Amino acid sequence: MIRLLVSLYFVVFVSIIAINQGSEFIWQHWVYQAPDDLRHAKQVAKSLQASVSEPAHLASSIQRYSIDEIAWLAEQREQLLQGDVITTYTERNDALLSFLLKDNATLVQLGPFQPAEQVLLPKYLLKLCSFLLLAVLLMFWLRPLWRDLMQLKYVTEQLSKGQLDISIARSRFSAIATLTSQFHTMATKVANLMSNQKHLVNAVSHELRTPLARLKFALAMLEKQAPEPVYQMSQDVLEMEVLIDEMLSYARLEMAQSTLQFKPFDIVALLNEQMKKLQRITKKQIELDCPFSQLSLVAERHYIARALQNLMVNAHKYGQENIYIGVKATQSHIMLLVGDDGKGIDEKEHAKVFEPFSRLEKSRNKSSGGFGLGLAIVAKIVAWHGGQCEIQTSQWGGALFVIYLPRSH
């Protein structure tokens, strides 16, 4: 913080000093000293005063008076007696130049002259150029800072897409060079963790399935000798297989974001496809609320289908007799609704059910199937699409899951 403040203060201070000095130099040498009629006339008056000693030597067209014929202020009279050329103005704001000859009695007046025009335009142009120059200098100071910030944004986007090959071009002139270096170290560690997770998933996929296959074969050979214990052990092996499949599915989903392809498709057609699949596995009454014959959504069709499938299977497991499926739309969002007439979910547990491997003890436990990854997968897919998922109460008092998806990306 202090380093950033000192750096900015130093740049602004030096810039203002340099701009002020440069503006003063330009004003004095190029603007203020520009020639005009009045200034030129003053030079002629001084030359005339120095070269003419007698009134008779003056041209007849030049006006001459006695110094006492005009009422002068005390200061003006003193200046005339000292040999200065003074400037007075008429009612029309024209300038008159007055001076005394060497006899200190004869007053000569030249004019009238139009006064020098005000140099407002050059003055404001010079101020504008000064402010623009200050902006340019600040841009030079901000460029390394902006470059580092854009690199931080780029790295976060790469990590969010699952791309682990990241690099940062460090700049020692930036005010946040230390932060950039620390962020690069952290990003590298995160990338290594993600890479290790990927290798772990592959290892689990290959290394655990092989001994499980051997166990299944051995249990099949022993089934005739001890059918009851073998059956119980077979159920445990089957449960392990299902758990491994769920874990692998969720782990692969973690790394699938980089392959997402958002394309427009008909969400109503997709909903009908998923309903037909649900009707094959359930005897519960399905209530469909879809006032649209066709509705376009820009998203990844495969993963939206996966999210809908998980919610429908969830409603089939925990519902009693009824399942509700609905579609609503606004100008910017599409809402997908899936509900049931089960026991519902307590409001305190709404956030918890979207966490991986989270199961509610009373109404949604392992005895009814699942390992707590279905809703976590739904939440992740919805987050990828920039939407959100919330839990409400259905018309029967059970759980109602509502997915909000933006219509375009």
JSON list of N, CA, C and O in Angstrom, two decimals, residues 362-396:
[
{"chain": "A", "resi": 362, "resn": "LYS", "atom": "N", "xyz": [-32.31, -37.87, 7.75]},
{"chain": "A", "resi": 362, "resn": "LYS", "atom": "CA", "xyz": [-33.68, -38.37, 7.89]},
{"chain": "A", "resi": 362, "resn": "LYS", "atom": "C", "xyz": [-34.32, -38.72, 6.55]},
{"chain": "A", "resi": 362, "resn": "LYS", "atom": "O", "xyz": [-34.67, -39.85, 6.30]},
{"chain": "A", "resi": 363, "resn": "SER", "atom": "N", "xyz": [-34.47, -37.70, 5.71]},
{"chain": "A", "resi": 363, "resn": "SER", "atom": "CA", "xyz": [-35.26, -37.92, 4.51]},
{"chain": "A", "resi": 363, "resn": "SER", "atom": "C", "xyz": [-34.45, -38.39, 3.33]},
{"chain": "A", "resi": 363, "resn": "SER", "atom": "O", "xyz": [-34.99, -39.01, 2.42]},
{"chain": "A", "resi": 364, "resn": "ARG", "atom": "N", "xyz": [-33.15, -38.12, 3.29]},
{"chain": "A", "resi": 364, "resn": "ARG", "atom": "CA", "xyz": [-32.36, -38.45, 2.11]},
{"chain": "A", "resi": 364, "resn": "ARG", "atom": "C", "xyz": [-31.05, -39.07, 2.58]},
{"chain": "A", "resi": 364, "resn": "ARG", "atom": "O", "xyz": [-30.05, -38.39, 2.76]},
{"chain": "A", "resi": 365, "resn": "ASN", "atom": "N", "xyz": [-31.05, -40.36, 2.80]},
{"chain": "A", "resi": 365, "resn": "ASN", "atom": "CA", "xyz": [-29.86, -41.04, 3.27]},
{"chain": "A", "resi": 365, "resn": "ASN", "atom": "C", "xyz": [-29.46, -42.13, 2.29]},
{"chain": "A", "resi": 365, "resn": "ASN", "atom": "O", "xyz": [-30.12, -42.39, 1.30]},
{"chain": "A", "resi": 366, "resn": "LYS", "atom": "N", "xyz": [-28.36, -42.81, 2.60]},
{"chain": "A", "resi": 366, "resn": "LYS", "atom": "CA", "xyz": [-27.80, -43.78, 1.67]},
{"chain": "A", "resi": 366, "resn": "LYS", "atom": "C", "xyz": [-28.72, -44.98, 1.47]},
{"chain": "A", "resi": 366, "resn": "LYS", "atom": "O", "xyz": [-28.67, -45.66, 0.45]},
{"chain": "A", "resi": 367, "resn": "SER", "atom": "N", "xyz": [-29.60, -45.25, 2.44]},
{"chain": "A", "resi": 367, "resn": "SER", "atom": "CA", "xyz": [-30.49, -46.39, 2.30]},
{"chain": "A", "resi": 367, "resn": "SER", "atom": "C", "xyz": [-31.45, -46.23, 1.14]},
{"chain": "A", "resi": 367, "resn": "SER", "atom": "O", "xyz": [-31.95, -47.21, 0.60]},
{"chain": "A", "resi": 368, "resn": "SER", "atom": "N", "xyz": [-31.74, -44.99, 0.78]},
{"chain": "A", "resi": 368, "resn": "SER", "atom": "CA", "xyz": [-32.61, -44.74, -0.38]},
{"chain": "A", "resi": 368, "resn": "SER", "atom": "C", "xyz": [-31.83, -44.60, -1.66]},
{"chain": "A", "resi": 368, "resn": "SER", "atom": "O", "xyz": [-32.40, -44.31, -2.71]},
{"chain": "A", "resi": 369, "resn": "GLY", "atom": "N", "xyz": [-30.51, -44.79, -1.59]},
{"chain": "A", "resi": 369, "resn": "GLY", "atom": "CA", "xyz": [-29.68, -44.78, -2.80]},
{"chain": "A", "resi": 369, "resn": "GLY", "atom": "C", "xyz": [-28.91, -43.49, -2.94]},
{"chain": "A", "resi": 369, "resn": "GLY", "atom": "O", "xyz": [-29.31, -42.44, -2.47]},
{"chain": "A", "resi": 370, "resn": "GLY", "atom": "N", "xyz": [-27.75, -43.57, -3.62]},
{"chain": "A", "resi": 370, "resn": "GLY", "atom": "CA", "xyz": [-26.96, -42.38, -3.89]},
{"chain": "A", "resi": 370, "resn": "GLY", "atom": "C", "xyz": [-25.90, -42.14, -2.85]},
{"chain": "A", "resi": 370, "resn": "GLY", "atom": "O", "xyz": [-25.96, -42.64, -1.72]},
{"chain": "A", "resi": 371, "resn": "PHE", "atom": "N", "xyz": [-24.88, -41.35, -3.25]},
{"chain": "A", "resi": 371, "resn": "PHE", "atom": "CA", "xyz": [-23.76, -41.04, -2.37]},
{"chain": "A", "resi": 371, "resn": "PHE", "atom": "C", "xyz": [-23.59, -39.54, -2.17]},
{"chain": "A", "resi": 371, "resn": "PHE", "atom": "O", "xyz": [-22.54, -39.08, -1.74]},
{"chain": "A", "resi": 372, "resn": "GLY", "atom": "N", "xyz": [-24.61, -38.75, -2.50]},
{"chain": "A", "resi": 372, "resn": "GLY", "atom": "CA", "xyz": [-24.53, -37.31, -2.27]},
{"chain": "A", "resi": 372, "resn": "GLY", "atom": "C", "xyz": [-23.79, -36.54, -3.33]},
{"chain": "A", "resi": 372, "resn": "GLY", "atom": "O", "xyz": [-23.26, -35.46, -3.04]},
{"chain": "A", "resi": 373, "resn": "LEU", "atom": "N", "xyz": [-23.74, -37.08, -4.55]},
{"chain": "A", "resi": 373, "resn": "LEU", "atom": "CA", "xyz": [-23.04, -36.37, -5.63]},
{"chain": "A", "resi": 373, "resn": "LEU", "atom": "C", "xyz": [-23.98, -35.85, -6.72]},
{"chain": "A", "resi": 373, "resn": "LEU", "atom": "O", "xyz": [-23.57, -35.02, -7.53]},
{"chain": "A", "resi": 374, "resn": "GLY", "atom": "N", "xyz": [-25.20, -36.34, -6.75]},
{"chain": "A", "resi": 374, "resn": "GLY", "atom": "CA", "xyz": [-26.12, -35.94, -7.81]},
{"chain": "A", "resi": 374, "resn": "GLY", "atom": "C", "xyz": [-26.41, -34.46, -7.83]},
{"chain": "A", "resi": 374, "resn": "GLY", "atom": "O", "xyz": [-26.30, -33.80, -8.87]},
{"chain": "A", "resi": 375, "resn": "LEU", "atom": "N", "xyz": [-26.77, -33.89, -6.68]},
{"chain": "A", "resi": 375, "resn": "LEU", "atom": "CA", "xyz": [-27.08, -32.45, -6.62]},
{"chain": "A", "resi": 375, "resn": "LEU", "atom": "C", "xyz": [-25.82, -31.61, -6.72]},
{"chain": "A", "resi": 375, "resn": "LEU", "atom": "O", "xyz": [-25.87, -30.48, -7.22]},
{"chain": "A", "resi": 376, "resn": "ALA", "atom": "N", "xyz": [-24.68, -32.14, -6.27]},
{"chain": "A", "resi": 376, "resn": "ALA", "atom": "CA", "xyz": [-23.41, -31.41, -6.44]},
{"chain": "A", "resi": 376, "resn": "ALA", "atom": "C", "xyz": [-23.08, -31.26, -7.92]},
{"chain": "A", "resi": 376, "resn": "ALA", "atom": "O", "xyz": [-22.59, -30.21, -8.36]},
{"chain": "A", "resi": 377, "resn": "ILE", "atom": "N", "xyz": [-23.36, -32.31, -8.70]},
{"chain": "A", "resi": 377, "resn": "ILE", "atom": "CA", "xyz": [-23.13, -32.23, -10.15]},
{"chain": "A", "resi": 377, "resn": "ILE", "atom": "C", "xyz": [-24.08, -31.21, -10.78]},
{"chain": "A", "resi": 377, "resn": "ILE", "atom": "O", "xyz": [-23.68, -30.42, -11.64]},
{"chain": "A", "resi": 378, "resn": "VAL", "atom": "N", "xyz": [-25.34, -31.18, -10.33]},
{"chain": "A", "resi": 378, "resn": "VAL", "atom": "CA", "xyz": [-26.30, -30.19, -10.84]},
{"chain": "A", "resi": 378, "resn": "VAL", "atom": "C", "xyz": [-25.82, -28.77, -10.56]},
{"chain": "A", "resi": 378, "resn": "VAL", "atom": "O", "xyz": [-25.83, -27.90, -11.44]},
{"chain": "A", "resi": 379, "resn": "ALA", "atom": "N", "xyz": [-25.37, -28.53, -9.33]},
{"chain": "A", "resi": 379, "resn": "ALA", "atom": "CA", "xyz": [-24.91, -27.18, -8.96]},
{"chain": "A", "resi": 379, "resn": "ALA", "atom": "C", "xyz": [-23.70, -26.76, -9.78]},
{"chain": "A", "resi": 379, "resn": "ALA", "atom": "O", "xyz": [-23.60, -25.60, -10.20]},
{"chain": "A", "resi": 380, "resn": "LYS", "atom": "N", "xyz": [-22.80, -27.70, -10.05]},
{"chain": "A", "resi": 380, "resn": "LYS", "atom": "CA", "xyz": [-21.60, -27.36, -10.82]},
{"chain": "A", "resi": 380, "resn": "LYS", "atom": "C", "xyz": [-21.96, -27.04, -12.27]},
{"chain": "A", "resi": 380, "resn": "LYS", "atom": "O", "xyz": [-21.46, -26.08, -12.87]},
{"chain": "A", "resi": 381, "resn": "ILE", "atom": "N", "xyz": [-22.85, -27.81, -12.87]},
{"chain": "A", "resi": 381, "resn": "ILE", "atom": "CA", "xyz": [-23.26, -27.56, -14.26]},
{"chain": "A", "resi": 381, "resn": "ILE", "atom": "C", "xyz": [-23.97, -26.21, -14.38]},
{"chain": "A", "resi": 381, "resn": "ILE", "atom": "O", "xyz": [-23.71, -25.44, -15.31]},
{"chain": "A", "resi": 382, "resn": "VAL", "atom": "N", "xyz": [-24.84, -25.93, -13.44]},
{"chain": "A", "resi": 382, "resn": "VAL", "atom": "CA", "xyz": [-25.56, -24.65, -13.47]},
{"chain": "A", "resi": 382, "resn": "VAL", "atom": "C", "xyz": [-24.59, -23.48, -13.30]},
{"chain": "A", "resi": 382, "resn": "VAL", "atom": "O", "xyz": [-24.70, -22.44, -13.96]},
{"chain": "A", "resi": 383, "resn": "ALA", "atom": "N", "xyz": [-23.60, -23.65, -12.42]},
{"chain": "A", "resi": 383, "resn": "ALA", "atom": "CA", "xyz": [-22.60, -22.58, -12.22]},
{"chain": "A", "resi": 383, "resn": "ALA", "atom": "C", "xyz": [-21.80, -22.35, -13.49]},
{"chain": "A", "resi": 383, "resn": "ALA", "atom": "O", "xyz": [-21.45, -21.21, -13.81]},
{"chain": "A", "resi": 384, "resn": "TRP", "atom": "N", "xyz": [-21.45, -23.41, -14.22]},
{"chain": "A", "resi": 384, "resn": "TRP", "atom": "CA", "xyz": [-20.74, -23.26, -15.49]},
{"chain": "A", "resi": 384, "resn": "TRP", "atom": "C", "xyz": [-21.51, -22.37, -16.45]},
{"chain": "A", "resi": 384, "resn": "TRP", "atom": "O", "xyz": [-20.92, -21.61, -17.22]},
{"chain": "A", "resi": 385, "resn": "HIS", "atom": "N", "xyz": [-22.83, -22.46, -16.42]},
{"chain": "A", "resi": 385, "resn": "HIS", "atom": "CA", "xyz": [-23.66, -21.70, -17.36]},
{"chain": "A", "resi": 385, "resn": "HIS", "atom": "C", "xyz": [-24.03, -20.32, -16.84]},
{"chain": "A", "resi": 385, "resn": "HIS", "atom": "O", "xyz": [-24.85, -19.62, -17.45]},
{"chain": "A", "resi": 386, "resn": "GLY", "atom": "N", "xyz": [-23.44, -19.93, -15.72]},
{"chain": "A", "resi": 386, "resn": "GLY", "atom": "CA", "xyz": [-23.73, -18.60, -15.18]},
{"chain": "A", "resi": 386, "resn": "GLY", "atom": "C", "xyz": [-25.10, -18.48, -14.55]},
{"chain": "A", "resi": 386, "resn": "GLY", "atom": "O", "xyz": [-25.64, -17.37, -14.42]},
{"chain": "A", "resi": 387, "resn": "GLY", "atom": "N", "xyz": [-25.69, -19.62, -14.15]},
{"chain": "A", "resi": 387, "resn": "GLY", "atom": "CA", "xyz": [-27.01, -19.60, -13.53]},
{"chain": "A", "resi": 387, "resn": "GLY", "atom": "C", "xyz": [-26.95, -19.90, -12.05]},
{"chain": "A", "resi": 387, "resn": "GLY", "atom": "O", "xyz": [-25.88, -19.88, -11.44]},
{"chain": "A", "resi": 388, "resn": "GLN", "atom": "N", "xyz": [-28.08, -20.23, -11.49]},
{"chain": "A", "resi": 388, "resn": "GLN", "atom": "CA", "xyz": [-28.14, -20.58, -10.07]},
{"chain": "A", "resi": 388, "resn": "GLN", "atom": "C", "xyz": [-29.27, -21.58, -9.85]},
{"chain": "A", "resi": 388, "resn": "GLN", "atom": "O", "xyz": [-30.21, -21.66, -10.63]},
{"chain": "A", "resi": 389, "resn": "CYS", "atom": "N", "xyz": [-29.13, -22.33, -8.77]},
{"chain": "A", "resi": 389, "resn": "CYS", "atom": "CA", "xyz": [-30.12, -23.34, -8.42]},
{"chain": "A", "resi": 389, "resn": "CYS", "atom": "C", "xyz": [-30.58, -23.11, -6.99]},
{"chain": "A", "resi": 389, "resn": "CYS", "atom": "O", "xyz": [-29.74, -22.93, -6.10]},
{"chain": "A", "resi": 390, "resn": "GLU", "atom": "N", "xyz": [-31.88, -23.11, -6.79]},
{"chain": "A", "resi": 390, "resn": "GLU", "atom": "CA", "xyz": [-32.40, -22.91, -5.44]},
{"chain": "A", "resi": 390, "resn": "GLU", "atom": "C", "xyz": [-33.49, -23.93, -5.15]},
{"chain": "A", "resi": 390, "resn": "GLU", "atom": "O", "xyz": [-34.05, -24.56, -6.06]},
{"chain": "A", "resi": 391, "resn": "ILE", "atom": "N", "xyz": [-33.78, -24.10, -3.86]},
{"chain": "A", "resi": 391, "resn": "ILE", "atom": "CA", "xyz": [-34.77, -25.09, -3.41]},
{"chain": "A", "resi": 391, "resn": "ILE", "atom": "C", "xyz": [-35.97, -24.35, -2.83]},
{"chain": "A", "resi": 391, "resn": "ILE", "atom": "O", "xyz": [-35.82, -23.46, -1.98]},
{"chain": "A", "resi": 392, "resn": "GLN", "atom": "N", "xyz": [-37.15, -24.70, -3.31]},
{"chain": "A", "resi": 392, "resn": "GLN", "atom": "CA", "xyz": [-38.40, -24.15, -2.80]},
{"chain": "A", "resi": 392, "resn": "GLN", "atom": "C", "xyz": [-39.29, -25.30, -2.33]},
{"chain": "A", "resi": 392, "resn": "GLN", "atom": "O", "xyz": [-38.85, -26.45, -2.27]},
{"chain": "A", "resi": 393, "resn": "THR", "atom": "N", "xyz": [-40.51, -25.00, -2.00]},
{"chain": "A", "resi": 393, "resn": "THR", "atom": "CA", "xyz": [-41.47, -26.01, -1.57]},
{"chain": "A", "resi": 393, "resn": "THR", "atom": "C", "xyz": [-42.48, -26.25, -2.69]},
{"chain": "A", "resi": 393, "resn": "THR", "atom": "O", "xyz": [-43.05, -25.30, -3.23]},
{"chain": "A", "resi": 394, "resn": "SER", "atom": "N", "xyz": [-42.68, -27.51, -3.03]},
{"chain": "A", "resi": 394, "resn": "SER", "atom": "CA", "xyz": [-43.61, -27.84, -4.11]},
{"chain": "A", "resi": 394, "resn": "SER", "atom": "C", "xyz": [-45.05, -27.68, -3.65]},
{"chain": "A", "resi": 394, "resn": "SER", "atom": "O", "xyz": [-45.33, -27.46, -2.47]},
{"chain": "A", "resi": 395, "resn": "GLN", "atom": "N", "xyz": [-45.99, -27.84, -4.58]},
{"chain": "A", "resi": 395, "resn": "GLN", "atom": "CA", "xyz": [-47.42, -27.69, -4.26]},
{"chain": "A", "resi": 395, "resn": "GLN", "atom": "C", "xyz": [-47.91, -28.78, -3.31]},
{"chain": "A", "resi": 395, "resn": "GLN", "atom": "O", "xyz": [-48.96, -28.63, -2.67]},
{"chain": "A", "resi": 396, "resn": "TRP", "atom": "N", "xyz": [-47.15, -29.88, -3.20]},
{"chain": "A", "resi": 396, "resn": "TRP", "atom": "CA", "xyz": [-47.53, -30.97, -2.29]},
{"chain": "A", "resi": 396, "resn": "TRP", "atom": "C", "xyz": [-46.76, -30.92, -0.97]},
{"chain": "A", "resi": 396, "resn": "TRP", "atom": "O", "xyz": [-46.93, -31.79, -0.12]}
]
